Amino acid sequence: MQYRVDPKSGNRISALGLGCMRIPGFALGRPDARAAEAIVRAAVDRGINYLDTAYLYPGNEVVVGQTLEKLGLRDRVYIATKLPHASCKRSGDFDRFFDEQLRRLRTDHIDYYLMHNITSPAQWERVCELDIEDWIARQKAAGRIRQIGFSFHGSSVDFPVLLDAYDWDFCQIQYNYANEHYQAGTEGLLAAASRGMAVFVMEPLLGGRLADKLPDAAKRELSSAGDAHLTTPAAWGLSWVWNHPEVTMLLSGMTSPEQVAQNAEIAERALSSSMTAGQLATVARVVELFERANRIPCTGCSYCMPCPHGVNIPGCFAAYNASYAHSWFTGMQQYFTASAIRTGAPRLASNCVGCGACTRHCPQQIDIPARLADVRRRLQPGPVNLALKLLTRRS
Ligand code: SF4
Ligand code: SF4
């Protein structure tokens, strides 16, 4: 495993971290304990020493805590988890959430503690009014929080303001070759690193959209490059992130021991500043093809779920993107599957009533009702609508 040094703490962190949110079962809010055990064991065996979870990932902290205790691995990994600051209405709430997190994770300290998805300076100012700075100082002095940071999905304008709003130890940003100029972007990465902070990267493959779900034309571009080591779209995507020396670690939401092994192998070779000019030019061509095909920037995180009207939001968006990335028929097939069309209670884009309950949860700031209307227009045109009505009437 390749290790990089956190400039603030001096910790040696594996370049590949385990994002625990996507442990199988996450979509139902019941992460599978056996799958978690297999994934965590494989990760630590491969030298991974950083595990990321959050209070808001249903059931996730509990399963991570149980797994580490059962396998006796707590002392071999850094645990990162996040405060649901938006739910903190008074200063006592910080202790309430934090104590629960320690219990769930079966530990007496958190190595890397984050404000979960601070997207604007106003959000940080609000918790400052509740004396969070004093609370952090007390937790650090007591050794209950080792490093403090924030995760970010806001705009490039707000990011440097937040960097300077507090003496952070680290930050966590969305970063990949398709998002160089989106959210924090490359400018934000450099700004954070120049302040001596560790920078952790999430969504290095955009929830698979830069891996298996990459548009066919982009996959062809990568395979025609004929690189002996970069043999998969995932290898290209991860290596591109690691190519940046400012990146301390990237998180991958690995869902099986096999995937852990594949990514760990890529991490061995993907050193910083190791990509050639030719490889970077290939990635630039892939970005053009990706942007042409991917219309909705949904990463499939499911933060917007469940929809009270039953719409499978990420499923609808994945199908819509597939209809451009691959073919209209592929998108339709995916749409039918994602909408559970044969169940008698289909979860179609047309079920959306525009209540807007989902939109504020979306880290990608997608106007969900408006984009579901696009899905409906493309994947439920008149004749398809008629066929759907007949199908649901029969089932
Ligand atoms: S806006 Fe539409 S998709 Fe979002 S919660 Fe309301 S009904 Fe569901
Ligand atoms: S619409 Fe937004 S919140 Fe919902 S799955 Fe996609 S990226 Fe996540």
Tab-separated table of C-alpha atoms and ligand atoms in Angstrom:
chain	number	residue	atom	x	y	z
A	1	MET	CA	0.000	0.000	0.000
A	2	GLN	CA	1.127	3.517	-0.749
A	3	TYR	CA	1.028	5.858	2.270
A	4	ARG	CA	0.914	9.630	2.345
A	5	VAL	CA	1.647	11.871	5.301
A	6	ASP	CA	-1.059	14.062	6.823
A	7	PRO	CA	0.847	17.359	7.057
A	8	LYS	CA	-0.956	18.489	10.237
A	9	SER	CA	-0.693	15.368	12.394
A	10	GLY	CA	2.188	13.509	10.762
A	11	ASN	CA	-0.050	10.421	10.529
A	12	ARG	CA	0.850	7.996	7.734
A	13	ILE	CA	-2.422	7.391	5.945
A	14	SER	CA	-3.050	4.813	3.246
A	15	ALA	CA	-3.560	6.584	-0.085
A	16	LEU	CA	-6.726	4.496	-0.422
A	17	GLY	CA	-9.350	4.888	2.311
A	18	LEU	CA	-12.495	2.851	2.814
A	19	GLY	CA	-15.714	4.806	2.408
A	20	CYS	CA	-18.139	2.720	4.460
A	21	MET	CA	-21.339	4.389	3.253
A	22	ARG	CA	-21.808	1.963	0.373
A	23	ILE	CA	-21.497	-1.238	2.408
A	24	PRO	CA	-24.121	-3.556	0.825
A	25	GLY	CA	-27.563	-2.943	2.269
A	26	PHE	CA	-27.026	0.828	2.545
A	27	ALA	CA	-29.895	1.687	0.210
A	28	LEU	CA	-32.309	-0.012	2.628
A	29	GLY	CA	-30.646	1.562	5.661
A	30	ARG	CA	-29.519	-1.870	6.912
A	31	PRO	CA	-25.826	-2.414	6.139
A	32	ASP	CA	-25.047	-6.107	5.964
A	33	ALA	CA	-22.821	-7.076	8.935
A	34	ARG	CA	-21.244	-10.078	7.188
A	35	ALA	CA	-20.424	-8.044	4.087
A	36	ALA	CA	-18.978	-5.299	6.297
A	37	GLU	CA	-16.745	-7.817	8.060
A	38	ALA	CA	-15.422	-9.229	4.786
A	39	ILE	CA	-14.764	-5.777	3.321
A	40	VAL	CA	-13.085	-4.333	6.432
A	41	ARG	CA	-10.938	-7.448	6.904
A	42	ALA	CA	-9.824	-7.320	3.245
A	43	ALA	CA	-9.139	-3.586	3.516
A	44	VAL	CA	-6.924	-3.870	6.602
A	45	ASP	CA	-5.139	-6.922	5.155
A	46	ARG	CA	-4.275	-4.759	2.142
A	47	GLY	CA	-2.871	-1.973	4.319
A	48	ILE	CA	-5.858	0.377	4.328
A	49	ASN	CA	-5.878	2.277	7.623
A	50	TYR	CA	-8.646	4.905	7.195
A	51	LEU	CA	-12.385	4.201	7.515
A	52	ASP	CA	-14.995	6.879	6.857
A	53	THR	CA	-18.557	6.813	8.133
A	54	ALA	CA	-21.169	9.352	9.344
A	55	TYR	CA	-23.973	9.752	11.864
A	56	LEU	CA	-26.367	10.255	8.972
A	57	TYR	CA	-25.558	7.015	7.111
A	58	PRO	CA	-28.329	4.794	8.458
A	59	GLY	CA	-26.976	1.921	10.555
A	60	ASN	CA	-23.455	2.559	9.310
A	61	GLU	CA	-21.624	3.688	12.453
A	62	VAL	CA	-23.115	0.770	14.374
A	63	VAL	CA	-21.978	-1.828	11.857
A	64	VAL	CA	-18.508	-0.264	11.551
A	65	GLY	CA	-18.131	-0.243	15.350
A	66	GLN	CA	-19.297	-3.840	15.707
A	67	THR	CA	-17.004	-4.988	12.908
A	68	LEU	CA	-13.896	-3.315	14.287
A	69	GLU	CA	-14.576	-4.670	17.765
A	70	LYS	CA	-15.246	-8.202	16.525
A	71	LEU	CA	-12.110	-8.252	14.367
A	72	GLY	CA	-10.015	-6.487	17.034
A	73	LEU	CA	-8.934	-3.846	14.536
A	74	ARG	CA	-9.777	-0.559	16.241
A	75	ASP	CA	-6.140	0.274	16.980
A	76	ARG	CA	-5.036	-0.431	13.431
A	77	VAL	CA	-7.244	2.136	11.728
A	78	TYR	CA	-8.123	5.807	11.844
A	79	ILE	CA	-11.866	6.300	12.216
A	80	ALA	CA	-13.524	9.288	10.569
A	81	THR	CA	-17.097	10.248	11.256
A	82	LYS	CA	-19.214	13.363	10.925
A	83	LEU	CA	-21.368	15.645	13.048
A	84	PRO	CA	-24.890	16.247	11.694
A	85	HIS	CA	-24.480	19.960	12.455
A	86	ALA	CA	-27.734	20.972	10.768
A	87	SER	CA	-29.588	18.990	13.463
A	88	CYS	CA	-27.774	20.802	16.304
A	89	LYS	CA	-30.135	23.438	17.681
A	90	ARG	CA	-28.349	24.130	20.981
A	91	SER	CA	-24.786	23.624	22.237
A	92	GLY	CA	-25.768	20.539	24.270
A	93	ASP	CA	-26.571	18.775	21.005
A	94	PHE	CA	-22.862	18.516	20.124
A	95	ASP	CA	-22.232	16.288	23.158
A	96	ARG	CA	-25.461	14.369	22.590
A	97	PHE	CA	-24.537	13.379	19.025
A	98	PHE	CA	-20.847	12.866	19.771
A	99	ASP	CA	-21.451	10.604	22.788
A	100	GLU	CA	-23.871	8.527	20.734
A	101	GLN	CA	-21.292	8.248	17.960
A	102	LEU	CA	-18.625	7.012	20.403
A	103	ARG	CA	-21.096	4.402	21.679
A	104	ARG	CA	-22.057	3.319	18.183
A	105	LEU	CA	-18.430	3.081	17.083
A	106	ARG	CA	-17.361	1.381	20.366
A	107	THR	CA	-14.427	3.687	20.869
A	108	ASP	CA	-13.305	6.461	23.212
A	109	HIS	CA	-12.039	8.825	20.514
A	110	ILE	CA	-12.532	9.805	16.884
A	111	ASP	CA	-9.363	10.254	14.854
A	112	TYR	CA	-10.862	12.476	12.159
A	113	TYR	CA	-14.075	14.324	12.998
A	114	LEU	CA	-15.883	16.325	10.346
A	115	MET	CA	-18.653	18.865	10.137
A	116	HIS	CA	-20.835	16.962	7.701
A	117	ASN	CA	-21.299	18.771	4.420
A	118	ILE	CA	-20.783	22.405	5.320
A	119	THR	CA	-21.740	24.083	2.064
A	120	SER	CA	-21.759	27.747	2.995
A	121	PRO	CA	-20.041	30.081	5.480
A	122	ALA	CA	-23.490	30.841	6.960
A	123	GLN	CA	-23.825	27.212	8.128
A	124	TRP	CA	-20.511	27.418	9.956
A	125	GLU	CA	-21.397	30.811	11.471
A	126	ARG	CA	-24.640	29.318	12.795
A	127	VAL	CA	-22.836	26.582	14.762
A	128	CYS	CA	-20.204	29.086	15.896
A	129	GLU	CA	-23.038	30.987	17.570
A	130	LEU	CA	-23.669	27.758	19.522
A	131	ASP	CA	-20.011	27.862	20.691
A	132	ILE	CA	-18.773	24.972	18.614
A	133	GLU	CA	-15.229	26.339	18.590
A	134	ASP	CA	-15.098	26.099	22.378
A	135	TRP	CA	-16.637	22.606	22.231
A	136	ILE	CA	-14.025	21.409	19.690
A	137	ALA	CA	-11.197	22.824	21.814
A	138	ARG	CA	-12.474	20.927	24.863
A	139	GLN	CA	-12.833	17.633	22.948
A	140	LYS	CA	-9.342	17.978	21.505
A	141	ALA	CA	-7.853	18.761	24.898
A	142	ALA	CA	-9.548	15.645	26.304
A	143	GLY	CA	-8.224	13.536	23.402
A	144	ARG	CA	-11.718	12.632	22.270
A	145	ILE	CA	-11.261	14.325	18.879
A	146	ARG	CA	-7.815	14.091	17.324
A	147	GLN	CA	-8.178	16.000	14.041
A	148	ILE	CA	-10.994	18.341	13.056
A	149	GLY	CA	-12.226	19.092	9.548
A	150	PHE	CA	-15.226	19.501	7.299
A	151	SER	CA	-16.680	17.882	4.213
A	152	PHE	CA	-17.754	20.161	1.419
A	153	HIS	CA	-20.133	20.121	-1.525
A	154	GLY	CA	-20.656	23.860	-1.983
A	155	SER	CA	-19.406	26.414	-4.504
A	156	SER	CA	-15.837	27.324	-5.461
A	157	VAL	CA	-16.478	30.858	-4.173
A	158	ASP	CA	-17.447	29.712	-0.659
A	159	PHE	CA	-14.701	27.115	-0.270
A	160	PRO	CA	-11.737	29.479	0.437
A	161	VAL	CA	-13.949	31.472	2.821
A	162	LEU	CA	-14.592	28.296	4.808
A	163	LEU	CA	-10.930	27.303	4.718
A	164	ASP	CA	-10.095	30.567	6.470
A	165	ALA	CA	-13.047	30.519	8.872
A	166	TYR	CA	-11.335	28.196	11.375
A	167	ASP	CA	-7.993	26.516	12.077
A	168	TRP	CA	-8.972	23.239	10.391
A	169	ASP	CA	-6.699	20.219	10.350
A	170	PHE	CA	-8.173	18.745	7.174
A	171	CYS	CA	-10.978	18.958	4.655
A	172	GLN	CA	-12.800	16.469	2.471
A	173	ILE	CA	-13.803	17.482	-1.039
A	174	GLN	CA	-15.420	15.907	-4.067
A	175	TYR	CA	-12.705	15.618	-6.711
A	176	ASN	CA	-12.203	13.646	-9.905
A	177	TYR	CA	-11.264	14.335	-13.512
A	178	ALA	CA	-14.805	15.388	-14.418
A	179	ASN	CA	-15.034	17.871	-11.526
A	180	GLU	CA	-11.878	19.949	-11.946
A	181	HIS	CA	-14.009	23.082	-12.103
A	182	TYR	CA	-16.956	21.956	-9.985
A	183	GLN	CA	-17.451	22.553	-6.229
A	184	ALA	CA	-13.984	23.026	-4.621
A	185	GLY	CA	-12.257	21.863	-7.816
A	186	THR	CA	-8.534	21.969	-8.525
A	187	GLU	CA	-8.293	25.531	-7.267
A	188	GLY	CA	-9.794	24.463	-3.935
A	189	LEU	CA	-7.484	21.452	-3.673
A	190	LEU	CA	-4.436	23.682	-4.122
A	191	ALA	CA	-5.796	26.311	-1.742
A	192	ALA	CA	-6.352	23.762	1.040
A	193	ALA	CA	-2.956	22.120	0.556
A	194	SER	CA	-1.209	25.508	0.551
A	195	ARG	CA	-2.663	26.118	4.033
A	196	GLY	CA	-0.921	22.953	5.266
A	197	MET	CA	-4.136	20.946	5.585
A	198	ALA	CA	-4.610	17.276	4.730
A	199	VAL	CA	-6.991	16.945	1.783
A	200	PHE	CA	-9.166	13.869	1.549
A	201	VAL	CA	-11.048	13.182	-1.649
A	202	MET	CA	-14.520	11.704	-1.988
A	203	GLU	CA	-16.357	10.668	-5.153
A	204	PRO	CA	-13.121	9.931	-7.072
A	205	LEU	CA	-15.215	7.887	-9.537
A	206	LEU	CA	-18.488	9.803	-9.141
A	207	GLY	CA	-20.382	6.852	-7.695
A	208	GLY	CA	-19.245	4.594	-10.587
A	209	ARG	CA	-20.051	7.039	-13.378
A	210	LEU	CA	-16.318	7.240	-14.181
A	211	ALA	CA	-15.960	3.456	-13.869
A	212	ASP	CA	-18.340	0.821	-15.219
A	213	LYS	CA	-21.012	3.398	-16.018
A	214	LEU	CA	-18.660	5.508	-18.140
A	215	PRO	CA	-20.129	6.208	-21.607
A	216	ASP	CA	-19.154	3.595	-24.204
A	217	ALA	CA	-17.265	6.117	-26.375
A	218	ALA	CA	-15.177	7.168	-23.357
A	219	LYS	CA	-14.421	3.533	-22.473
A	220	ARG	CA	-13.221	2.990	-26.059
A	221	GLU	CA	-10.967	6.041	-25.773
A	222	LEU	CA	-9.352	4.606	-22.623
A	223	SER	CA	-8.868	1.105	-23.980
A	224	SER	CA	-7.410	2.436	-27.242
A	225	ALA	CA	-4.703	4.139	-25.150
A	226	GLY	CA	-3.440	0.569	-24.601
A	227	ASP	CA	-1.768	1.231	-21.266
A	228	ALA	CA	-0.342	-1.892	-19.605
A	229	HIS	CA	-1.250	-0.752	-16.080
A	230	LEU	CA	-4.320	1.409	-16.584
A	231	THR	CA	-6.496	-1.453	-17.736
A	232	THR	CA	-9.901	-0.312	-16.454
A	233	PRO	CA	-11.784	3.003	-16.323
A	234	ALA	CA	-11.561	2.806	-12.516
A	235	ALA	CA	-7.760	2.531	-12.708
A	236	TRP	CA	-7.631	5.668	-14.882
A	237	GLY	CA	-9.968	7.602	-12.588
A	238	LEU	CA	-8.248	6.709	-9.324
A	239	SER	CA	-4.761	7.179	-10.748
A	240	TRP	CA	-5.715	10.638	-12.002
A	241	VAL	CA	-6.651	11.680	-8.452
A	242	TRP	CA	-3.518	10.155	-6.909
A	243	ASN	CA	-1.437	11.918	-9.541
A	244	HIS	CA	-1.991	15.089	-7.491
A	245	PRO	CA	0.607	15.346	-4.693
A	246	GLU	CA	-1.787	17.645	-2.801
A	247	VAL	CA	-4.206	14.737	-2.288
A	248	THR	CA	-3.492	12.991	1.010
A	249	MET	CA	-5.973	10.145	0.567
A	250	LEU	CA	-8.957	9.213	-1.551
A	251	LEU	CA	-12.024	7.417	-0.317
A	252	SER	CA	-13.575	4.648	-2.333
A	253	GLY	CA	-16.918	3.146	-1.363
A	254	MET	CA	-15.800	-0.409	-2.014
A	255	THR	CA	-18.578	-2.969	-1.867
A	256	SER	CA	-16.710	-6.302	-1.905
A	257	PRO	CA	-13.320	-7.787	-0.934
A	258	GLU	CA	-12.601	-8.234	-4.657
A	259	GLN	CA	-13.055	-4.535	-5.269
A	260	VAL	CA	-10.791	-3.781	-2.307
A	261	ALA	CA	-8.098	-5.989	-3.867
A	262	GLN	CA	-8.454	-4.331	-7.287
A	263	ASN	CA	-8.266	-0.791	-5.934
A	264	ALA	CA	-5.421	-1.605	-3.546
A	265	GLU	CA	-3.447	-2.951	-6.479
A	266	ILE	CA	-4.025	0.271	-8.426
A	267	ALA	CA	-2.953	2.288	-5.359
A	268	GLU	CA	0.404	0.482	-5.265
A	269	ARG	CA	1.429	1.953	-8.625
A	270	ALA	CA	-0.425	5.265	-8.741
A	271	LEU	CA	2.212	7.557	-7.267
A	272	SER	CA	1.889	11.324	-7.323
A	273	SER	CA	3.054	13.107	-10.508
A	274	SER	CA	3.451	9.737	-12.256
A	275	MET	CA	1.033	10.142	-15.190
A	276	THR	CA	2.553	10.987	-18.566
A	277	ALA	CA	1.496	13.889	-20.812
A	278	GLY	CA	-0.038	11.323	-23.188
A	279	GLN	CA	-2.118	9.761	-20.408
A	280	LEU	CA	-3.343	13.167	-19.265
A	281	ALA	CA	-4.323	14.028	-22.848
A	282	THR	CA	-6.354	10.795	-22.989
A	283	VAL	CA	-8.171	11.805	-19.800
A	284	ALA	CA	-8.908	15.244	-21.284
A	285	ARG	CA	-10.593	13.586	-24.314
A	286	VAL	CA	-12.583	11.328	-21.967
A	287	VAL	CA	-13.824	14.379	-20.042
A	288	GLU	CA	-15.255	15.804	-23.297
A	289	LEU	CA	-17.042	12.547	-24.107
A	290	PHE	CA	-18.313	12.211	-20.529
A	291	GLU	CA	-19.726	15.734	-20.487
A	292	ARG	CA	-21.525	15.148	-23.761
A	293	ALA	CA	-23.270	12.017	-22.409
A	294	ASN	CA	-23.926	12.683	-18.723
A	295	ARG	CA	-26.710	15.180	-18.352
A	296	ILE	CA	-27.552	14.889	-14.612
A	297	PRO	CA	-24.660	14.968	-12.093
A	298	CYS	CA	-26.260	12.445	-9.704
A	299	THR	CA	-23.737	10.282	-7.831
A	300	GLY	CA	-26.331	7.816	-6.481
A	301	CYS	CA	-25.609	8.749	-2.840
A	302	SER	CA	-29.331	8.384	-1.904
A	303	TYR	CA	-29.248	11.331	0.530
A	304	CYS	CA	-32.500	12.473	-1.110
A	305	MET	CA	-34.272	9.204	-0.342
A	306	PRO	CA	-36.828	8.070	0.553
A	307	CYS	CA	-39.237	10.155	-1.507
A	308	PRO	CA	-42.636	10.274	0.245
A	309	HIS	CA	-44.234	9.613	-3.140
A	310	GLY	CA	-42.098	6.591	-3.818
A	311	VAL	CA	-39.935	7.938	-6.660
A	312	ASN	CA	-36.653	6.096	-7.033
A	313	ILE	CA	-34.733	9.335	-7.614
A	314	PRO	CA	-31.173	8.017	-8.176
A	315	GLY	CA	-32.561	5.124	-10.241
A	316	CYS	CA	-34.417	7.524	-12.535
A	317	PHE	CA	-31.323	9.707	-13.013
A	318	ALA	CA	-29.017	6.741	-13.648
A	319	ALA	CA	-31.403	5.447	-16.308
A	320	TYR	CA	-31.660	8.883	-17.927
A	321	ASN	CA	-27.867	9.227	-18.093
A	322	ALA	CA	-27.545	5.683	-19.451
A	323	SER	CA	-29.977	6.593	-22.233
A	324	TYR	CA	-27.379	9.132	-23.466
A	325	ALA	CA	-24.203	7.307	-22.453
A	326	HIS	CA	-25.168	3.970	-24.013
A	327	SER	CA	-28.487	3.951	-25.899
A	328	TRP	CA	-32.091	4.981	-25.432
A	329	PHE	CA	-33.106	1.313	-25.118
A	330	THR	CA	-30.486	0.667	-22.421
A	331	GLY	CA	-31.861	3.658	-20.530
A	332	MET	CA	-35.416	2.372	-20.911
A	333	GLN	CA	-34.474	-1.069	-19.623
A	334	GLN	CA	-32.777	0.496	-16.632
A	335	TYR	CA	-35.744	2.768	-16.057
A	336	PHE	CA	-38.166	-0.142	-16.014
A	337	THR	CA	-35.992	-2.034	-13.520
A	338	ALA	CA	-35.368	0.998	-11.293
A	339	SER	CA	-39.059	1.848	-11.284
A	340	ALA	CA	-40.098	-1.646	-10.156
A	341	ILE	CA	-42.586	-1.511	-12.970
A	342	ARG	CA	-43.952	-5.010	-12.466
A	343	THR	CA	-44.745	-4.635	-8.791
A	344	GLY	CA	-48.050	-2.809	-9.177
A	345	ALA	CA	-46.574	0.157	-7.276
A	346	PRO	CA	-44.128	1.615	-9.801
A	347	ARG	CA	-41.717	4.304	-8.665
A	348	LEU	CA	-41.730	6.387	-11.845
A	349	ALA	CA	-40.476	9.925	-12.395
A	350	SER	CA	-44.103	10.865	-13.101
A	351	ASN	CA	-44.996	10.051	-9.465
A	352	CYS	CA	-43.155	13.241	-8.452
A	353	VAL	CA	-45.554	15.934	-7.223
A	354	GLY	CA	-42.838	18.598	-6.965
A	355	CYS	CA	-43.040	18.938	-3.158
A	356	GLY	CA	-39.280	19.701	-3.038
A	357	ALA	CA	-38.681	17.651	0.161
A	358	CYS	CA	-35.713	15.927	-1.495
A	359	THR	CA	-33.863	18.871	-3.016
A	360	ARG	CA	-32.281	20.334	0.122
A	361	HIS	CA	-30.585	16.998	0.852
A	362	CYS	CA	-28.768	16.798	-2.483
A	363	PRO	CA	-25.021	17.529	-2.181
A	364	GLN	CA	-24.853	18.032	-5.945
A	365	GLN	CA	-27.482	20.799	-5.776
A	366	ILE	CA	-29.618	19.105	-8.420
A	367	ASP	CA	-33.049	20.625	-8.979
A	368	ILE	CA	-34.607	17.197	-8.520
A	369	PRO	CA	-38.241	17.873	-9.525
A	370	ALA	CA	-37.138	19.748	-12.670
A	371	ARG	CA	-34.741	17.011	-13.693
A	372	LEU	CA	-37.349	14.318	-13.005
A	373	ALA	CA	-39.535	16.165	-15.484
A	374	ASP	CA	-36.683	15.741	-18.022
A	375	VAL	CA	-36.588	12.017	-17.182
A	376	ARG	CA	-40.330	11.755	-17.703
A	377	ARG	CA	-40.142	13.502	-21.088
A	378	ARG	CA	-37.319	11.262	-22.325
A	379	LEU	CA	-38.244	7.896	-20.831
A	380	GLN	CA	-42.017	8.173	-20.584
A	381	PRO	CA	-43.098	9.619	-23.933
A	382	GLY	CA	-46.755	9.096	-24.952
A	383	PRO	CA	-46.574	5.525	-26.330
A	384	VAL	CA	-44.394	4.360	-23.422
A	385	ASN	CA	-46.835	5.922	-20.977
A	386	LEU	CA	-49.673	4.011	-22.585
A	387	ALA	CA	-47.725	0.728	-22.411
A	388	LEU	CA	-46.875	1.430	-18.758
A	389	LYS	CA	-50.527	1.985	-17.915
A	390	LEU	CA	-51.482	-1.345	-19.529
A	391	LEU	CA	-48.654	-3.145	-17.751
A	392	THR	CA	-49.505	-1.784	-14.295
A	393	ARG	CA	-53.208	-2.499	-14.799
A	394	ARG	CA	-52.393	-6.168	-15.505
A	395	SER	CA	-50.021	-6.649	-12.567
B	1	SF4	S1	-40.053	16.658	-5.196
B	1	SF4	FE1	-40.735	14.803	-6.185
B	1	SF4	S2	-39.054	13.376	-5.935
B	1	SF4	FE2	-38.719	15.015	-4.456
B	1	SF4	S3	-39.631	14.251	-2.559
B	1	SF4	FE3	-41.214	15.481	-3.628
B	1	SF4	S4	-42.337	13.991	-4.845
B	1	SF4	FE4	-40.431	12.998	-4.221
B	2	SF4	S1	-30.190	13.295	-6.615
B	2	SF4	FE1	-28.599	14.156	-5.301
B	2	SF4	S2	-29.028	13.334	-3.255
B	2	SF4	FE2	-30.198	12.108	-4.709
B	2	SF4	S3	-28.886	10.359	-5.162
B	2	SF4	FE3	-28.470	11.908	-6.716
B	2	SF4	S4	-26.722	13.088	-5.954
B	2	SF4	FE4	-27.565	11.936	-4.207
